[in-house]
């Protein structure tokens, strides 16, 4: 069996890119894998495997390919509002965003989408994305779904997805010996990890820190 593999890869600053860089060598020991590339023709294969995350820059081209050829989706997270808004509004396709909102919540969802497009409401993917996850447009084209957690599996079923599903826990590699830092102090001690960018809800983080400062 030959698998067409759709995923961001390094040097993309994406956790899923790092994940795929580690996964691909192991997959190639077991099956024939051809890696799809953005902007190029879809590779010929028996099945297509699509890694879907919430970053439209990293995953927009993958969703485009999924819409053209349904296949197995690795749903790395359930809340995809930022992804869907990026590949609709971000491409001047307001109607596509309205269709996704209507698919999510009927006429009420479409009206909320109109409020966003007309600048009458704050951007929903910034203020309450978990209330409108917009995973349905992806699930509608999935012939099978791979998830890493029961939470995502349950949300997909609640959305109405009835196809095949596999829960594969996220891999964890053994850690090398690490010497704990001795000069890091705080009460509380707060850490920030990952690639911090404009989509990480920085205003909400600042509000949280302001609230913490008032209470402590």
Coordinates of C-alpha atoms in Angstrom, one line a residue:
X1 CA 0.0 0.0 0.0
X2 CA 1.2 3.5 -0.9
X3 CA 0.3 6.4 1.3
X4 CA 0.4 10.1 0.3
X5 CA 1.5 12.0 3.4
X6 CA 0.3 15.6 3.9
X7 CA 1.9 17.5 6.7
X8 CA 4.0 20.6 7.4
X9 CA 7.7 19.7 7.8
X10 CA 10.8 21.5 9.1
X11 CA 11.8 24.2 8.8
X12 CA 8.1 25.1 9.4
X13 CA 7.8 26.3 13.0
X14 CA 5.1 23.9 13.8
X15 CA 4.9 21.2 16.4
X16 CA 3.2 19.0 13.9
X17 CA 6.2 19.5 11.6
X18 CA 8.5 18.2 14.3
X19 CA 6.1 15.4 15.0
X20 CA 6.1 14.3 11.3
X21 CA 9.9 14.6 11.1
X22 CA 10.1 11.9 13.8
X23 CA 7.2 9.8 12.6
X24 CA 8.1 9.5 8.9
X25 CA 11.2 7.4 9.3
X26 CA 9.3 4.8 11.3
X27 CA 6.4 4.8 8.8
X28 CA 8.8 4.2 5.9
X29 CA 10.0 1.1 7.6
X30 CA 6.5 -0.4 7.4
X31 CA 4.8 1.1 4.3
X32 CA 5.5 3.0 1.1
X33 CA 5.2 6.7 1.9
X34 CA 5.3 9.6 -0.6
X35 CA 5.4 13.1 1.0
X36 CA 3.1 15.7 -0.6
X37 CA 4.5 19.2 -1.2
X38 CA 2.6 22.5 -1.3
X39 CA 2.2 23.9 -4.7
X40 CA 2.9 20.6 -6.5
X41 CA 0.6 18.0 -8.0
X42 CA -0.9 15.5 -5.6
X43 CA 1.1 12.3 -5.4
X44 CA -0.4 9.1 -6.7
X45 CA -1.2 6.7 -3.8
X46 CA -3.7 4.2 -2.5
X47 CA -4.7 6.4 0.4
X48 CA -4.1 10.0 1.5
X49 CA -3.2 10.9 5.1
X50 CA -3.8 14.5 6.1
X51 CA -2.4 16.1 9.3
X52 CA -4.7 18.9 10.4
X53 CA -3.8 21.5 13.0
X54 CA -5.1 25.0 13.6
X55 CA -2.5 27.1 11.7
X56 CA -3.8 28.3 8.3
X57 CA -0.3 29.0 7.1
X58 CA 0.9 25.5 7.9
X59 CA -2.3 23.6 7.1
X60 CA -4.3 25.6 4.6
X61 CA -2.8 23.8 1.6
X62 CA -3.5 20.5 3.3
X63 CA -7.2 21.3 3.8
X64 CA -7.4 22.3 0.1
X65 CA -6.0 18.9 -0.8
X66 CA -8.4 17.1 1.5
X67 CA -11.4 18.9 -0.1
X68 CA -10.3 17.7 -3.5
X69 CA -9.6 14.1 -2.4
X70 CA -11.2 12.8 0.9
X71 CA -8.9 10.7 3.0
X72 CA -7.8 9.8 6.5
X73 CA -7.4 12.8 8.8
X74 CA -5.1 13.0 11.8
X75 CA -7.0 15.5 13.9
X76 CA -4.4 17.0 16.1
X77 CA -6.8 19.3 17.8
X78 CA -10.6 19.8 17.7
X79 CA -10.9 23.6 17.7
X80 CA -10.1 24.7 14.1
X81 CA -11.8 28.1 14.0
X82 CA -8.6 29.9 13.3
X83 CA -7.7 27.5 10.5
X84 CA -11.2 27.8 8.8
X85 CA -11.3 31.6 9.2
X86 CA -7.8 31.8 7.7
X87 CA -8.7 29.8 4.6
X88 CA -12.0 31.6 4.1
X89 CA -11.9 35.2 5.3
X90 CA -8.1 35.3 4.9
X91 CA -8.6 34.5 1.2
X92 CA -11.4 36.9 0.7
X93 CA -14.0 34.1 0.8
X94 CA -16.5 35.5 3.4
X95 CA -19.2 33.3 2.0
X96 CA -17.1 30.2 2.9
X97 CA -16.8 31.4 6.5
X98 CA -20.6 32.0 6.6
X99 CA -21.2 28.5 5.3
X100 CA -18.9 27.0 8.0
X101 CA -20.7 29.0 10.7
X102 CA -24.1 27.9 9.4
X103 CA -22.8 24.3 9.4
X104 CA -21.8 24.7 13.0
X105 CA -24.9 26.5 14.4
X106 CA -27.6 26.8 11.7
X107 CA -29.0 30.3 10.9
X108 CA -27.8 31.7 14.2
X109 CA -24.3 30.8 13.3
X110 CA -24.6 32.5 9.9
X111 CA -25.9 35.6 11.5
X112 CA -22.9 35.6 14.0
X113 CA -20.6 35.2 11.0
X114 CA -22.2 38.2 9.3
X115 CA -21.6 40.2 12.5
X116 CA -17.9 39.4 12.3
X117 CA -17.7 40.2 8.6
X118 CA -19.4 43.5 9.1
X119 CA -17.1 44.4 12.1
X120 CA -20.1 44.4 14.4
X121 CA -18.8 41.6 16.6
X122 CA -15.3 40.8 17.8
X123 CA -13.3 38.1 16.0
X124 CA -14.8 34.8 17.2
X125 CA -11.6 32.9 16.7
X126 CA -9.9 35.3 19.1
X127 CA -12.6 35.6 21.8
X128 CA -14.4 32.3 21.9
X129 CA -13.1 29.7 19.4
X130 CA -13.9 26.8 21.7
X131 CA -17.6 27.7 21.4
X132 CA -17.5 27.5 17.6
X133 CA -14.8 24.9 16.8
X134 CA -15.6 24.6 13.1
X135 CA -14.2 21.1 12.8
X136 CA -17.2 19.9 10.7
X137 CA -15.8 21.1 7.3
X138 CA -12.8 18.9 7.9
X139 CA -14.7 15.9 9.3
X140 CA -17.2 16.1 6.4
X141 CA -14.3 15.1 4.1
X142 CA -12.7 12.4 6.3
X143 CA -12.9 8.8 5.3
X144 CA -11.3 8.0 8.7
X145 CA -10.0 9.9 11.7
X146 CA -7.0 9.4 13.9
X147 CA -7.0 11.2 17.2
X148 CA -4.6 11.4 20.1
X149 CA -7.1 11.8 22.9
X150 CA -10.5 10.7 24.1
X151 CA -11.5 14.3 24.3
X152 CA -11.1 14.9 20.6
X153 CA -12.7 11.6 19.8
X154 CA -15.7 12.4 21.9
X155 CA -16.1 15.9 20.3
X156 CA -15.9 14.5 16.8
X157 CA -18.6 12.0 17.6
X158 CA -20.7 14.7 19.2
X159 CA -20.4 16.7 16.0
X160 CA -22.0 13.7 14.2
X161 CA -18.9 12.0 12.6
X162 CA -19.9 8.4 12.2
X163 CA -16.9 7.1 10.2
X164 CA -14.0 4.9 11.3
X165 CA -11.8 6.3 14.1
X166 CA -8.6 5.3 15.7
X167 CA -7.2 6.7 19.0
X168 CA -3.4 6.6 18.9
X169 CA -1.8 8.3 22.0
X170 CA 0.8 10.9 21.2
X171 CA 4.3 9.4 21.3
X172 CA 6.7 10.3 24.1
X173 CA 10.4 9.7 23.6
X174 CA 12.7 9.0 26.6
X175 CA 14.3 12.1 27.9
X176 CA 18.0 12.5 28.3
X177 CA 19.4 13.4 31.7
X178 CA 18.7 17.0 32.4
X179 CA 20.4 19.1 35.2
X180 CA 17.7 21.2 36.9
X181 CA 18.3 24.9 36.8
X182 CA 19.2 26.3 40.2
X183 CA 18.7 30.0 39.6
X184 CA 15.0 30.0 38.6
X185 CA 12.8 31.2 41.4
X186 CA 9.2 32.4 41.7
X187 CA 6.0 32.1 43.8
X188 CA 4.2 31.2 41.6
X189 CA 6.7 30.2 38.9
X190 CA 5.2 30.6 35.5
X191 CA 6.7 29.1 32.3
X192 CA 5.9 30.0 28.7
X193 CA 6.8 27.3 26.1
X194 CA 6.5 27.0 22.4
X195 CA 6.5 29.4 19.5
X196 CA 4.8 32.6 20.8
X197 CA 3.1 34.5 18.0
X198 CA 0.1 36.9 17.4
X199 CA -2.4 34.1 17.4
X200 CA -1.6 32.8 20.9
X201 CA -4.2 35.1 22.5
X202 CA -1.7 37.5 24.0
X203 CA -4.3 40.0 25.1
X204 CA -6.0 37.3 27.2
X205 CA -2.7 36.3 28.7
X206 CA -2.0 39.9 29.7
X207 CA -5.5 40.1 31.3
X208 CA -4.7 36.9 33.2
X209 CA -1.4 38.3 34.5
X210 CA -3.2 41.6 35.5
X211 CA -5.7 39.6 37.4
X212 CA -3.0 37.5 39.1
X213 CA -1.1 40.7 40.1
X214 CA -4.2 42.2 41.7
X215 CA -4.9 39.0 43.7
X216 CA -1.2 38.5 44.8

